[in-house]
mmCIF file of C-alpha atoms in Angstrom:
data_model
loop_
_atom_site.group_PDB
_atom_site.id
_atom_site.type_symbol
_atom_site.label_atom_id
_atom_site.label_comp_id
_atom_site.label_asym_id
_atom_site.label_seq_id
_atom_site.Cartn_x
_atom_site.Cartn_y
_atom_site.Cartn_z
ATOM 1 C CA MET A 279 -5.299 99.586 48.211
ATOM 2 C CA LYS A 280 -3.281 99.732 45.055
ATOM 3 C CA LYS A 281 -0.476 97.917 46.786
ATOM 4 C CA SER A 282 -2.887 95.167 47.855
ATOM 5 C CA LEU A 283 -4.220 94.776 44.298
ATOM 6 C CA THR A 284 -0.693 94.738 42.957
ATOM 7 C CA ILE A 285 0.315 92.021 45.398
ATOM 8 C CA VAL A 286 -2.793 89.970 44.569
ATOM 9 C CA LEU A 287 -2.151 90.248 40.832
ATOM 10 C CA LEU A 288 1.459 89.355 41.390
ATOM 11 C CA LEU A 289 0.521 86.257 43.397
ATOM 12 C CA PHE A 290 -2.062 85.246 40.751
ATOM 13 C CA CYS A 291 0.544 85.518 37.995
ATOM 14 C CA LEU A 292 3.022 83.515 40.020
ATOM 15 C CA SER A 293 0.412 80.757 40.589
ATOM 16 C CA LEU A 294 -0.381 80.623 36.873
ATOM 17 C CA THR A 295 3.310 80.403 36.057
ATOM 18 C CA ALA A 296 3.794 77.615 38.593
ATOM 19 C CA GLN A 297 0.839 75.654 37.197
ATOM 20 C CA ALA A 298 2.151 76.037 33.643
ATOM 21 C CA GLN A 299 5.587 74.806 34.662
ATOM 22 C CA HIS A 300 4.052 71.874 36.562
ATOM 23 C CA ARG A 301 2.005 70.841 33.541
ATOM 24 C CA HIS A 302 5.064 71.128 31.300
ATOM 25 C CA VAL A 303 7.012 68.882 33.655
ATOM 26 C CA GLU A 304 4.174 66.322 33.680
ATOM 27 C CA ARG A 305 4.099 66.316 29.895
ATOM 28 C CA ARG A 306 7.841 65.748 29.750
ATOM 29 C CA VAL A 307 7.557 62.876 32.255
ATOM 30 C CA VAL A 308 4.693 61.237 30.331
ATOM 31 C CA SER A 309 6.446 61.602 26.984
ATOM 32 C CA THR A 310 9.674 60.279 28.460
ATOM 33 C CA HIS A 311 7.839 57.283 29.958
ATOM 34 C CA SER A 312 6.015 56.489 26.705
ATOM 35 C CA ALA A 313 9.259 56.862 24.802
ATOM 36 C CA ARG A 314 10.917 54.416 27.159
ATOM 37 C CA GLN A 315 8.036 51.955 26.696
ATOM 38 C CA ASP A 316 8.250 52.287 22.903
ATOM 39 C CA THR A 317 11.980 51.757 23.099
ATOM 40 C CA ILE A 318 11.508 48.657 25.227
ATOM 41 C CA ILE A 319 8.810 47.273 22.883
ATOM 42 C CA ASN A 320 10.907 48.004 19.802
ATOM 43 C CA ALA A 321 13.918 46.401 21.447
ATOM 44 C CA ALA A 322 11.853 43.348 22.359
ATOM 45 C CA ASP A 323 10.493 43.125 18.816
ATOM 46 C CA SER A 324 13.956 43.518 17.332
ATOM 47 C CA SER A 325 15.316 40.872 19.713
ATOM 48 C CA ARG A 326 12.505 38.560 18.675
ATOM 49 C CA MET A 327 13.322 39.199 15.038
ATOM 50 C CA LEU A 328 16.971 38.518 15.684
ATOM 51 C CA ILE A 329 16.143 35.377 17.615
ATOM 52 C CA GLY A 330 13.740 34.280 14.888
ATOM 53 C CA THR A 331 16.391 34.701 12.220
ATOM 54 C CA ALA A 332 19.158 33.114 14.231
ATOM 55 C CA VAL A 333 17.297 30.042 15.476
ATOM 56 C CA THR A 334 16.111 27.467 12.961
ATOM 57 C CA PRO A 335 12.373 26.807 13.375
ATOM 58 C CA GLU A 336 11.272 23.328 14.323
ATOM 59 C CA ILE A 337 9.961 21.068 11.586
ATOM 60 C CA ASP A 338 6.216 20.695 11.556
ATOM 61 C CA TYR A 339 5.816 16.978 10.966
ATOM 62 C CA THR A 340 2.075 17.363 10.534
ATOM 63 C CA GLN A 341 2.801 19.044 7.200
ATOM 64 C CA TRP A 342 5.271 16.353 6.068
ATOM 65 C CA ARG A 343 4.510 14.724 2.740
ATOM 66 C CA PRO A 344 6.375 11.722 1.298
ATOM 67 C CA ASP A 345 7.997 11.805 -2.127
ATOM 68 C CA PRO A 346 6.599 8.921 -4.249
ATOM 69 C CA MET A 347 9.753 8.438 -6.317
ATOM 70 C CA LYS A 348 11.945 8.471 -3.232
ATOM 71 C CA ALA A 349 9.724 5.819 -1.669
ATOM 72 C CA VAL A 350 10.134 3.663 -4.791
ATOM 73 C CA TRP A 351 13.916 4.000 -4.858
ATOM 74 C CA LEU A 352 14.229 3.219 -1.163
ATOM 75 C CA GLY A 353 12.003 0.173 -1.577
ATOM 76 C CA ALA A 354 14.107 -0.940 -4.551
ATOM 77 C CA LEU A 355 17.302 -0.749 -2.511
ATOM 78 C CA VAL A 356 15.944 -2.494 0.574
ATOM 79 C CA PRO A 357 12.549 -4.277 0.521
ATOM 80 C CA GLY A 358 10.199 -2.632 2.999
ATOM 81 C CA LEU A 359 12.210 0.589 3.261
ATOM 82 C CA GLY A 360 9.653 2.409 1.114
ATOM 83 C CA GLN A 361 6.911 1.480 3.576
ATOM 84 C CA ILE A 362 9.108 2.689 6.443
ATOM 85 C CA TYR A 363 9.666 5.986 4.600
ATOM 86 C CA ASN A 364 5.903 6.372 4.149
ATOM 87 C CA ARG A 365 5.477 5.623 7.885
ATOM 88 C CA SER A 366 3.242 2.645 7.094
ATOM 89 C CA TYR A 367 4.895 0.479 9.717
ATOM 90 C CA TRP A 368 1.916 -1.864 9.968
ATOM 91 C CA LYS A 369 2.698 -3.136 6.453
ATOM 92 C CA LEU A 370 6.159 -4.423 7.399
ATOM 93 C CA PRO A 371 4.939 -7.835 8.707
ATOM 94 C CA ILE A 372 3.046 -8.314 5.443
ATOM 95 C CA VAL A 373 6.005 -7.314 3.286
ATOM 96 C CA TYR A 374 8.614 -9.384 5.085
ATOM 97 C CA GLY A 375 6.201 -12.264 5.682
ATOM 98 C CA GLY A 376 5.617 -12.477 1.935
ATOM 99 C CA PHE A 377 9.338 -12.461 1.213
ATOM 100 C CA VAL A 378 9.938 -15.160 3.807
ATOM 101 C CA GLY A 379 7.251 -17.321 2.199
ATOM 102 C CA CYS A 380 8.700 -16.783 -1.279
ATOM 103 C CA ALA A 381 12.217 -17.596 -0.063
ATOM 104 C CA TYR A 382 10.973 -20.780 1.584
ATOM 105 C CA ALA A 383 9.173 -21.844 -1.617
ATOM 106 C CA ILE A 384 12.284 -21.232 -3.708
ATOM 107 C CA SER A 385 14.509 -23.116 -1.248
ATOM 108 C CA TRP A 386 12.134 -26.095 -0.945
ATOM 109 C CA ASN A 387 11.564 -26.511 -4.679
ATOM 110 C CA ALA A 388 15.254 -26.024 -5.457
ATOM 111 C CA GLU A 389 16.201 -28.677 -2.916
ATOM 112 C CA ARG A 390 13.656 -31.201 -4.249
ATOM 113 C CA TYR A 391 14.717 -30.455 -7.807
ATOM 114 C CA SER A 392 18.334 -31.150 -6.898
ATOM 115 C CA VAL A 393 17.423 -34.456 -5.204
ATOM 116 C CA TYR A 394 15.329 -35.760 -8.116
ATOM 117 C CA ARG A 395 17.853 -34.567 -10.678
ATOM 118 C CA GLU A 396 20.622 -36.491 -8.935
ATOM 119 C CA ALA A 397 18.431 -39.609 -8.647
ATOM 120 C CA TYR A 398 17.416 -39.427 -12.314
ATOM 121 C CA ARG A 399 21.013 -38.951 -13.412
ATOM 122 C CA ASP A 400 22.279 -41.889 -11.338
ATOM 123 C CA LEU A 401 19.489 -44.200 -12.520
ATOM 124 C CA TYR A 402 20.006 -43.182 -16.132
ATOM 125 C CA MET A 403 23.743 -43.861 -15.913
ATOM 126 C CA ASP A 404 23.224 -47.218 -14.186
ATOM 127 C CA ARG A 405 20.658 -48.222 -16.770
ATOM 128 C CA GLN A 406 23.066 -47.384 -19.569
ATOM 129 C CA ASN A 407 25.727 -49.512 -17.875
ATOM 130 C CA ASN A 408 23.264 -52.314 -16.995
ATOM 131 C CA CYS A 409 24.126 -52.060 -13.310
ATOM 132 C CA VAL A 410 20.849 -51.033 -11.717
ATOM 133 C CA THR A 411 20.803 -52.305 -8.150
ATOM 134 C CA ASP A 412 18.548 -52.360 -5.115
ATOM 135 C CA ASP A 413 21.293 -50.909 -2.924
ATOM 136 C CA ARG A 414 19.733 -48.270 -0.606
ATOM 137 C CA SER A 415 22.886 -46.194 -0.773
ATOM 138 C CA ARG A 416 22.043 -45.201 -4.348
ATOM 139 C CA SER A 417 20.188 -41.916 -4.649
ATOM 140 C CA TYR A 418 17.286 -43.275 -6.722
ATOM 141 C CA ASN A 419 16.623 -46.019 -4.180
ATOM 142 C CA GLN A 420 16.544 -43.517 -1.309
ATOM 143 C CA LEU A 421 13.433 -41.937 -2.826
ATOM 144 C CA LEU A 422 11.515 -45.213 -2.657
ATOM 145 C CA ARG A 423 9.117 -45.695 0.228
ATOM 146 C CA GLU A 424 9.822 -48.399 2.757
ATOM 147 C CA GLY A 425 9.082 -51.825 1.266
ATOM 148 C CA TYR A 426 8.987 -50.628 -2.319
ATOM 149 C CA THR A 427 11.432 -51.643 -5.077
ATOM 150 C CA ILE A 428 12.053 -50.474 -8.637
ATOM 151 C CA ASP A 429 10.207 -53.482 -10.014
ATOM 152 C CA ARG A 430 7.207 -52.689 -7.814
ATOM 153 C CA MET A 431 7.243 -49.140 -9.213
ATOM 154 C CA GLY A 432 6.797 -50.523 -12.726
ATOM 155 C CA GLY A 433 10.333 -51.363 -13.729
ATOM 156 C CA VAL A 434 13.434 -49.377 -14.555
ATOM 157 C CA ASP A 435 11.989 -47.538 -17.561
ATOM 158 C CA THR A 436 8.845 -46.486 -15.726
ATOM 159 C CA TYR A 437 10.764 -45.413 -12.632
ATOM 160 C CA THR A 438 13.215 -43.447 -14.777
ATOM 161 C CA SER A 439 10.335 -41.629 -16.437
ATOM 162 C CA THR A 440 8.784 -40.937 -13.024
ATOM 163 C CA LEU A 441 12.014 -39.429 -11.706
ATOM 164 C CA ASN A 442 12.341 -37.298 -14.833
ATOM 165 C CA ASN A 443 8.773 -36.005 -14.436
ATOM 166 C CA TRP A 444 9.335 -35.068 -10.783
ATOM 167 C CA GLN A 445 12.611 -33.419 -11.731
ATOM 168 C CA ASN A 446 10.872 -31.289 -14.357
ATOM 169 C CA ASN A 447 8.003 -30.479 -11.998
ATOM 170 C CA TYR A 448 10.231 -29.211 -9.213
ATOM 171 C CA HIS A 449 12.331 -27.310 -11.737
ATOM 172 C CA ARG A 450 9.172 -25.582 -12.948
ATOM 173 C CA TYR A 451 8.008 -24.935 -9.376
ATOM 174 C CA ARG A 452 11.355 -23.387 -8.504
ATOM 175 C CA ASP A 453 11.252 -21.070 -11.513
ATOM 176 C CA LEU A 454 7.631 -20.209 -10.756
ATOM 177 C CA SER A 455 8.561 -19.354 -7.157
ATOM 178 C CA ILE A 456 11.308 -17.045 -8.418
ATOM 179 C CA ALA A 457 8.854 -15.355 -10.779
ATOM 180 C CA ILE A 458 6.306 -14.923 -7.986
ATOM 181 C CA THR A 459 9.005 -13.395 -5.789
ATOM 182 C CA ALA A 460 9.878 -10.906 -8.529
ATOM 183 C CA VAL A 461 6.199 -9.994 -8.964
ATOM 184 C CA TYR A 462 5.771 -9.618 -5.209
ATOM 185 C CA TYR A 463 8.866 -7.416 -5.082
ATOM 186 C CA ALA A 464 7.371 -5.211 -7.805
ATOM 187 C CA LEU A 465 4.078 -5.053 -5.901
ATOM 188 C CA THR A 466 5.862 -3.721 -2.813
ATOM 189 C CA LEU A 467 7.294 -0.914 -4.958
ATOM 190 C CA VAL A 468 3.870 -0.152 -6.420
ATOM 191 C CA ASP A 469 2.397 -0.116 -2.925
ATOM 192 C CA ALA A 470 5.077 2.326 -1.736
ATOM 193 C CA PHE A 471 4.420 4.610 -4.725
ATOM 194 C CA VAL A 472 0.625 4.555 -4.398
ATOM 195 C CA ASP A 473 0.779 4.962 -0.623
ATOM 196 C CA ALA A 474 2.943 8.064 -1.022
ATOM 197 C CA GLN A 475 0.643 9.463 -3.709
ATOM 198 C CA LEU A 476 -2.477 8.948 -1.580
ATOM 199 C CA PHE A 477 -0.882 10.141 1.643
ATOM 200 C CA ASP A 478 -3.324 13.099 1.840
ATOM 201 C CA PHE A 479 -6.345 11.170 0.607
ATOM 202 C CA ASP A 480 -9.278 11.611 2.988
ATOM 203 C CA ILE A 481 -10.828 8.282 3.967
ATOM 204 C CA SER A 482 -12.787 9.576 6.924
ATOM 205 C CA ASP A 483 -16.541 9.224 7.456
ATOM 206 C CA ASP A 484 -17.102 12.803 6.247
ATOM 207 C CA LEU A 485 -17.187 11.650 2.610
ATOM 208 C CA THR A 486 -20.976 11.493 2.667
ATOM 209 C CA LEU A 487 -23.980 13.221 1.204
ATOM 210 C CA ASN A 488 -25.535 15.576 3.740
ATOM 211 C CA ILE A 489 -29.113 16.874 3.502
ATOM 212 C CA ASN A 490 -29.533 20.104 5.467
ATOM 213 C CA PRO A 491 -32.713 22.223 5.775
ATOM 214 C CA GLN A 492 -32.149 25.960 5.405
ATOM 215 C CA LEU A 493 -34.228 29.126 5.905
ATOM 216 C CA TYR A 494 -33.528 32.217 3.833
ATOM 217 C CA TYR A 495 -35.141 35.609 3.236
ATOM 218 C CA ASP A 496 -36.543 36.296 -0.228
ATOM 219 C CA PRO A 497 -36.105 40.047 -0.875
ATOM 220 C CA GLN A 498 -38.431 39.977 -3.911
ATOM 221 C CA TYR A 499 -41.505 38.804 -2.017
ATOM 222 C CA ARG A 500 -40.241 40.052 1.349
ATOM 223 C CA GLN A 501 -40.846 36.825 3.132
ATOM 224 C CA ARG A 502 -38.956 33.867 4.516
ATOM 225 C CA ALA A 503 -38.753 30.641 2.591
ATOM 226 C CA ALA A 504 -37.444 27.164 3.295
ATOM 227 C CA GLU A 505 -35.191 25.002 1.150
ATOM 228 C CA VAL A 506 -33.303 21.723 1.318
ATOM 229 C CA ARG A 507 -29.590 21.838 0.590
ATOM 230 C CA LEU A 508 -27.568 18.847 -0.618
ATOM 231 C CA ALA A 509 -23.904 18.963 0.373
ATOM 232 C CA ILE A 510 -21.250 16.498 -0.771
ATOM 233 C CA SER A 511 -17.979 16.623 1.143
ATOM 234 C CA PHE A 512 -14.824 15.587 -0.746
#
């Protein structure tokens, strides 16, 4: 009987020892597995950090903002380049169309001024030498309409005065065209500067006055109350 009890106790102790060893092995396996996972995660995080520091991030063009002074200097170097820098490409036809019109006005008035100046000079010299002629090869006769002569225009003195007036007019128009071109050139620079300054200006339909009803709880009277809220979005 004693031997049987001894054997039973011995078997019970052996089973307890086996269970304890099994649990210890499971704990070692779980801890080893979690340690491996932590190592893998830390390695992945460190690799991400290394990759993040090694690779240059892409530029977020949605956060790009133009420099107003840079836009002015670019526009001063090349007309329209400030608008290109501000990405206002739709303004380019207006800018270059204006410059084309100004250049045409300067060219036209300069050409007419040159023609009338030459005609006035030739007529003045011929009048001084008493050799005014109706020859169509002379510059002052080329300005006459078909069938007209100097006498029909009022005589030599009157025609000379007329040529001088047209010469002065086209000279003034040419200078005025140059001045307008300079002013237009300055306006393109001002437009580039203002456009860069107001690049973030909100011109959407949200810039309105909103009237919103609102319910709130009044803790003093312990009841709900209604109110009207005015909201202005800037």
